[in-house]
Short mmCIF file of C-alpha atoms in Angstrom, two decimals:
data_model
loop_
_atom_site.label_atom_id
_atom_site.label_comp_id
_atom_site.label_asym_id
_atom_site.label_seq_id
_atom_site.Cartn_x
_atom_site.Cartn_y
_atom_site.Cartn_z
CA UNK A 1 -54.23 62.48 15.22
CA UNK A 2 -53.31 60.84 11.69
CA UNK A 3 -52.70 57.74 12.31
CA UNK A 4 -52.91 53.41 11.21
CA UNK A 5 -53.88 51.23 13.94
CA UNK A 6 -53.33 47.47 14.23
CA UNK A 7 -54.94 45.07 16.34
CA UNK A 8 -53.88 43.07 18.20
CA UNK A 9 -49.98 44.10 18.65
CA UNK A 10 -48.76 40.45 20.17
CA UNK A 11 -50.39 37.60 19.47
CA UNK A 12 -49.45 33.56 20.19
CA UNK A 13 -51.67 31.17 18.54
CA UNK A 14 -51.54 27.50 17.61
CA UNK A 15 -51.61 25.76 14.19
CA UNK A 16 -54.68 25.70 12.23
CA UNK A 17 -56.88 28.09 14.45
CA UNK A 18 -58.24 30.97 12.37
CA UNK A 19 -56.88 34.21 13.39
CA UNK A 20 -57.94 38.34 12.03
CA UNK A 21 -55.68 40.82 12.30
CA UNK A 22 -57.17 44.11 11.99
CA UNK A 23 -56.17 47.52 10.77
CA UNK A 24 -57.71 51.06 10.28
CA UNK A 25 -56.97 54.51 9.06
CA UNK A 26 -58.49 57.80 9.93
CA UNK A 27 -56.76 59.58 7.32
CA UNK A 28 -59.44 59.10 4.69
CA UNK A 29 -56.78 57.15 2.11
CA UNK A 30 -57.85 55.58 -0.71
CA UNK A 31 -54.64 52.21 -0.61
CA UNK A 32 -53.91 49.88 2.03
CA UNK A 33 -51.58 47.43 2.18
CA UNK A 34 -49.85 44.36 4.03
CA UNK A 35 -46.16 43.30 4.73
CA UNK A 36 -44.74 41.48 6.73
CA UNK A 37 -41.09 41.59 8.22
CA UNK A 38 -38.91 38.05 8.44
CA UNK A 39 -35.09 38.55 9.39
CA UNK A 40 -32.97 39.01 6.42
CA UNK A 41 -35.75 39.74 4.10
CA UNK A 42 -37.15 43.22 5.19
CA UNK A 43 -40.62 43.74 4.12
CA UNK A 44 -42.50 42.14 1.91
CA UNK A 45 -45.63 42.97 0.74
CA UNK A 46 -48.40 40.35 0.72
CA UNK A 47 -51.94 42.12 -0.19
CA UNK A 48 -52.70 45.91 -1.18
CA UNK A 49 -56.57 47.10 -1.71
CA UNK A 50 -56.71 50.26 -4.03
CA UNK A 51 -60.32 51.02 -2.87
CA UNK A 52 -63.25 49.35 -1.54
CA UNK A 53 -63.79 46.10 -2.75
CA UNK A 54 -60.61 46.41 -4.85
CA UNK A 55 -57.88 43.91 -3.66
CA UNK A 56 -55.01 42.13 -5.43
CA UNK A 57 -51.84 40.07 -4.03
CA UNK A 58 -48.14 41.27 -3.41
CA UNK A 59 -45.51 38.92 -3.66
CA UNK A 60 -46.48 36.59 -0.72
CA UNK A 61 -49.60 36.13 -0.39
CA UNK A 62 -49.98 32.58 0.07
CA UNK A 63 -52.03 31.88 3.26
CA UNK A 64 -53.55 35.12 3.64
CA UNK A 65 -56.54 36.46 2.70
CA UNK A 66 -58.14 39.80 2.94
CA UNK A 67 -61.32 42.57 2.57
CA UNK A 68 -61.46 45.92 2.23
CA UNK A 69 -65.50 46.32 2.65
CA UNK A 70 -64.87 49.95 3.94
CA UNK A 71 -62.47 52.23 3.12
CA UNK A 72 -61.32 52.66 6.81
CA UNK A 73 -60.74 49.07 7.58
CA UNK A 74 -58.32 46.47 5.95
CA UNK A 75 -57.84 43.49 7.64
CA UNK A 76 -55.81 40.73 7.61
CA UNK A 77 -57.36 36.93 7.00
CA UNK A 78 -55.50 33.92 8.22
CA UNK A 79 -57.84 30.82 7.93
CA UNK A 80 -55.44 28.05 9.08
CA UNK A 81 -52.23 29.60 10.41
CA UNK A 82 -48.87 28.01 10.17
CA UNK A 83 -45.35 28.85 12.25
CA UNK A 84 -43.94 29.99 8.32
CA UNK A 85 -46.21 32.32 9.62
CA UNK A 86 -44.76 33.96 12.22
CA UNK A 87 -43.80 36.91 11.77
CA UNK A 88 -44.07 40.47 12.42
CA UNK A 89 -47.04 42.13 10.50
CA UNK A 90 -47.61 45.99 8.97
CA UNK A 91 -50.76 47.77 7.43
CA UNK A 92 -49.81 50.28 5.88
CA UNK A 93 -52.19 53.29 4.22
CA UNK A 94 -51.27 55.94 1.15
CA UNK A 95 -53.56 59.15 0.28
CA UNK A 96 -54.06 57.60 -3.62
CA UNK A 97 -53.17 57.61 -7.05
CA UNK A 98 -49.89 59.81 -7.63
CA UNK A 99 -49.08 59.52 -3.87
CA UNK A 100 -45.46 57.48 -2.90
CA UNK A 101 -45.22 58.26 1.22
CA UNK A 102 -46.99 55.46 3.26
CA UNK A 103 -47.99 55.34 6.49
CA UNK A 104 -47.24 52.30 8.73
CA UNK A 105 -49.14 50.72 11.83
CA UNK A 106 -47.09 49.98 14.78
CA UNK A 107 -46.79 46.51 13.61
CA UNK A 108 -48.50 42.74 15.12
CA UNK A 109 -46.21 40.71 16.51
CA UNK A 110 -47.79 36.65 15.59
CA UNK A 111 -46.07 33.85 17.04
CA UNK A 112 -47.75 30.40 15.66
CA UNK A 113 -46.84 27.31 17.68
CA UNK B 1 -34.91 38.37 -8.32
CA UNK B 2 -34.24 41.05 -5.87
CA UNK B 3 -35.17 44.26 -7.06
CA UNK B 4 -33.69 46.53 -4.28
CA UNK B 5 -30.57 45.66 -2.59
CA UNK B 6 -29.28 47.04 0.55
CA UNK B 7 -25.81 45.31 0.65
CA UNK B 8 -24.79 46.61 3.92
CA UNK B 9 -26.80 44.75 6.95
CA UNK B 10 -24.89 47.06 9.15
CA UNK B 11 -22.54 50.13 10.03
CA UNK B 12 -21.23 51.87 12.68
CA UNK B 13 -20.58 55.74 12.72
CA UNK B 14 -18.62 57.69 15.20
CA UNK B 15 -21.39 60.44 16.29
CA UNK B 16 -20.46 64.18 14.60
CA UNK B 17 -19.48 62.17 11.52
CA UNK B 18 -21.35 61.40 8.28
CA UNK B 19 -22.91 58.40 7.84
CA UNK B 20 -23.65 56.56 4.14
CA UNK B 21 -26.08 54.16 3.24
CA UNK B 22 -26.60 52.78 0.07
CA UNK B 23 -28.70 51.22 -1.91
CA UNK B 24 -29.62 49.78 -5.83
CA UNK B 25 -32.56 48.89 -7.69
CA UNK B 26 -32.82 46.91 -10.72
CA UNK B 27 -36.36 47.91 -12.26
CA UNK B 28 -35.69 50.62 -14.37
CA UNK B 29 -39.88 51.28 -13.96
CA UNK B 30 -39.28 52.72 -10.71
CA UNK B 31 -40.23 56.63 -10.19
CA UNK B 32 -39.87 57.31 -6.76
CA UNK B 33 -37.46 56.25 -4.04
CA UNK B 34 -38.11 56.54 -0.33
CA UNK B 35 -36.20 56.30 2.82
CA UNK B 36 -37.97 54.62 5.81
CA UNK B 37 -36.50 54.89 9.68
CA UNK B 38 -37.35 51.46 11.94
CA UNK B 39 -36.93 51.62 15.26
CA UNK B 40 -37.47 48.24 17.37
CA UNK B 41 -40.79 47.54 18.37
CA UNK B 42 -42.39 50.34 16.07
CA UNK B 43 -43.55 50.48 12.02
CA UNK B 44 -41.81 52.38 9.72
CA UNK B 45 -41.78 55.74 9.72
CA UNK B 46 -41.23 58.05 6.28
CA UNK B 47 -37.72 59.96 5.88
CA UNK B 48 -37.17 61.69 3.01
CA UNK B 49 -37.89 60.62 -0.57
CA UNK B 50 -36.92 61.62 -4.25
CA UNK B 51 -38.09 61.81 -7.62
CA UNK B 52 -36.74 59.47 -10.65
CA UNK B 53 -36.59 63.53 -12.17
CA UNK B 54 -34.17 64.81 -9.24
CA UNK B 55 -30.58 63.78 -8.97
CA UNK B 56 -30.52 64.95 -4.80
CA UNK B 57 -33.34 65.96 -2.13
CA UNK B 58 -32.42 67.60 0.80
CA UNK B 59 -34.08 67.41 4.36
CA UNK B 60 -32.00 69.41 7.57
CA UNK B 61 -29.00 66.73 7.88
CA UNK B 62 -30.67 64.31 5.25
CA UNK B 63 -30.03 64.33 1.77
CA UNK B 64 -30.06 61.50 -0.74
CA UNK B 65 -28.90 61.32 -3.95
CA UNK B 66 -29.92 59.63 -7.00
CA UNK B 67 -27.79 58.08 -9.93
CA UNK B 68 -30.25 57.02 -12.44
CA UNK B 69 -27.83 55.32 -15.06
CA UNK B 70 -25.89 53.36 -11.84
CA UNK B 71 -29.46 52.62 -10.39
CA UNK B 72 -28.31 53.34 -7.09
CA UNK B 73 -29.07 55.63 -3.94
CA UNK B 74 -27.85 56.77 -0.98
CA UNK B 75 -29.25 58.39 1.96
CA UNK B 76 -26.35 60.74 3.78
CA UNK B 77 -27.02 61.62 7.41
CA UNK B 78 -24.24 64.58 8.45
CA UNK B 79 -24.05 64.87 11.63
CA UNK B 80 -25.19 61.89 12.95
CA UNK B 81 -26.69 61.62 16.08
CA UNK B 82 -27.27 58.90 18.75
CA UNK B 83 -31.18 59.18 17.96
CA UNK B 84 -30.01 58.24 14.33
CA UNK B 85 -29.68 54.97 15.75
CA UNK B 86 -32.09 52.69 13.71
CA UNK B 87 -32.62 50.06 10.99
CA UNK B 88 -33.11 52.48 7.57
CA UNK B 89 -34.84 51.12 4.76
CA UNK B 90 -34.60 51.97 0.99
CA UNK B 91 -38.06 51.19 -0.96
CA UNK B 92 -38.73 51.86 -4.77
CA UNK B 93 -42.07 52.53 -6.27
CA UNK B 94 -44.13 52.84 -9.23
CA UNK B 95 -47.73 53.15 -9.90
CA UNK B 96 -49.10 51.11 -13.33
CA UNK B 97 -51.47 52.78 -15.65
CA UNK B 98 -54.09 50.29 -14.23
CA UNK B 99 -53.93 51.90 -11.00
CA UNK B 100 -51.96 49.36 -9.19
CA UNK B 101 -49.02 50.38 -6.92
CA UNK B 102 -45.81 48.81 -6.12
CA UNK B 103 -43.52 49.65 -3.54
CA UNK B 104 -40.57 47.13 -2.89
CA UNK B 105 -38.15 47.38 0.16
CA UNK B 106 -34.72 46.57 0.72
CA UNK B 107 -33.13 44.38 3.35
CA UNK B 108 -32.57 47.43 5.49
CA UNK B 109 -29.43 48.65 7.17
CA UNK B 110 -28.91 48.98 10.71
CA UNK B 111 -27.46 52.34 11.70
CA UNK B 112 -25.49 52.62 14.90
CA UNK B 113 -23.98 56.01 16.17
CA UNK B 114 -21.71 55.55 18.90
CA UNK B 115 -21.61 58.88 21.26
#
C-alpha cells in the first residue's frame, strides 16, 4: 500500500531535550516536505527536500532542522525543543517536478512541557 | 502577508443541500489549486484539484471553480453528506524554474452536515 508514515504519532517531551521525528515513503517520490498545524493558522510549511541531499526552508523553519540522506526517509530535527513548539506535525511526499497532489502522513502529535 | 484566505472558519449545511466553500489567493504565480479533506486525528487527504488553464473541474458531487481575474475558488459539494463532515482546506501551488515547489494552505473551513 502507497503510503507516508510518521513516527512517533504522540509524543510529550520536556524543554531542551532533543527529539527526531521520523517519516518515510514507499512511493518512490522524489519531494518531501514538513508542516505543521497550530489553531487558526492551518498548515504551514517549515522544510521541503527536492531530492537527496537537497533541502531548503518553508516559511517557519526556525528551530527545526532536517536530512534527506535517502530518498525514502525525511526526518524531522528538533535539537532543543520549546512549547512554541507544540504542535501537530505532517510529512508530506509528491511524485516530482510537474506534480501538485501530495500525500500526507497521519500526522505527530508533540506536546513540549 | 497571507497568500490564501479561507474567510469562513465554519458552516453548517442541512444534508441533501449544497454546500460552498470559498477561498482567494493573492499570488498571481500560482498554477494549480487543490482541495484537501481533514478529518480529526488524521493528515490530509487530496480532493480534487484544478489547473490555473481550467475555469471548473468536476469530481462525482465535487466540482470547483476557478475565477482567475477575482483570484478566488470554490469547492461545491451537492449533495452533501454526513461523511462530508470535515475541516476542507484550499492550498495554491507553483513550482520555480529552479526546481523549488511551493504549496501554501489556507486556514481551512470546517464543514458540518447535519442529517
Amino acid at each position: 500500500e502507497a503510503q507516508v508514515t510518521q513516527n512517533p504519532r504522540y509524543l510529550i517531551t520536556v524543554t531542551g531535550k532533543k527529539l527526531t521525528v521520523t517519516c518515510s515513503q514507499n512511493m518512490n517520490h522524489e519531494y518531501m516536505s514538513w508542516y505543521r498545524q497550530d489553531p487558526g493558522l492551518g498548515l504551514r510549511q517549515i522544510y521541503y527536500s527536492m531530492n537527496v541531499e537537497v533541502t531548503d526552508k518553508g516559511d517557519v523553519p526556525e528551530g527545526y532542522k532536517v536530512s534527506r540522506k535517502e530518498k525514502r526517509n525525511f526526518p524531522l530535527i528538533l535539537e532543543s525543543p520549546s512549547p512554541n513548539q507544540t504542535s501537530l506535525y505532517f510529512c508530506a511526499s509528491i511524485p516530482g517536478p510537474s506534480s501538485y497532489e501530495q500525500y500526507f502522513g497521519p500526522g505527530t502529535r508533540l506536546t513540549v512541557t | 502577508d497571507q497568500q490564501v484566505k479561507q474567510n469562513s472558519p465554519s458552516l453548517s449545511v442541512q444534508e441533501g443541500r449544497i454546500s460552498i466553500l470559498n477561498c482567494d489567493y493573492t499570488n498571481s504565480m500560482f498554477d494549480y489549486f487543490l482541495w484537501y479533506k481533514k478529518y480529526p486525528a488524521e493528515g490530509p487527504t487530496f480532493l480534487i484539484s484544478i489547473s490555473s488553464i481550467k475555469d471548473k473541474n468536476e469530481d462525482g458531487r465535487f466540482t470547483v471553480f476557478l475565477n482567475k481575474s477575482a483570484k478566488h475558488l470554490s469547492l461545491h459539494i451537492v449533495p452533501s453528506q454526513p461523511g462530508d463532515s470535515a475541516v476542507y482546506f484550499c492550498a495554491a501551488s507553483a513550482w520555480s524554474g529552479a526546481g523549488s515547489y511551493q504549496l501554501t494552505f489556507g486556514k481551512g473551513t470546517k464543514l458540518s452536515v447535519i442529517p
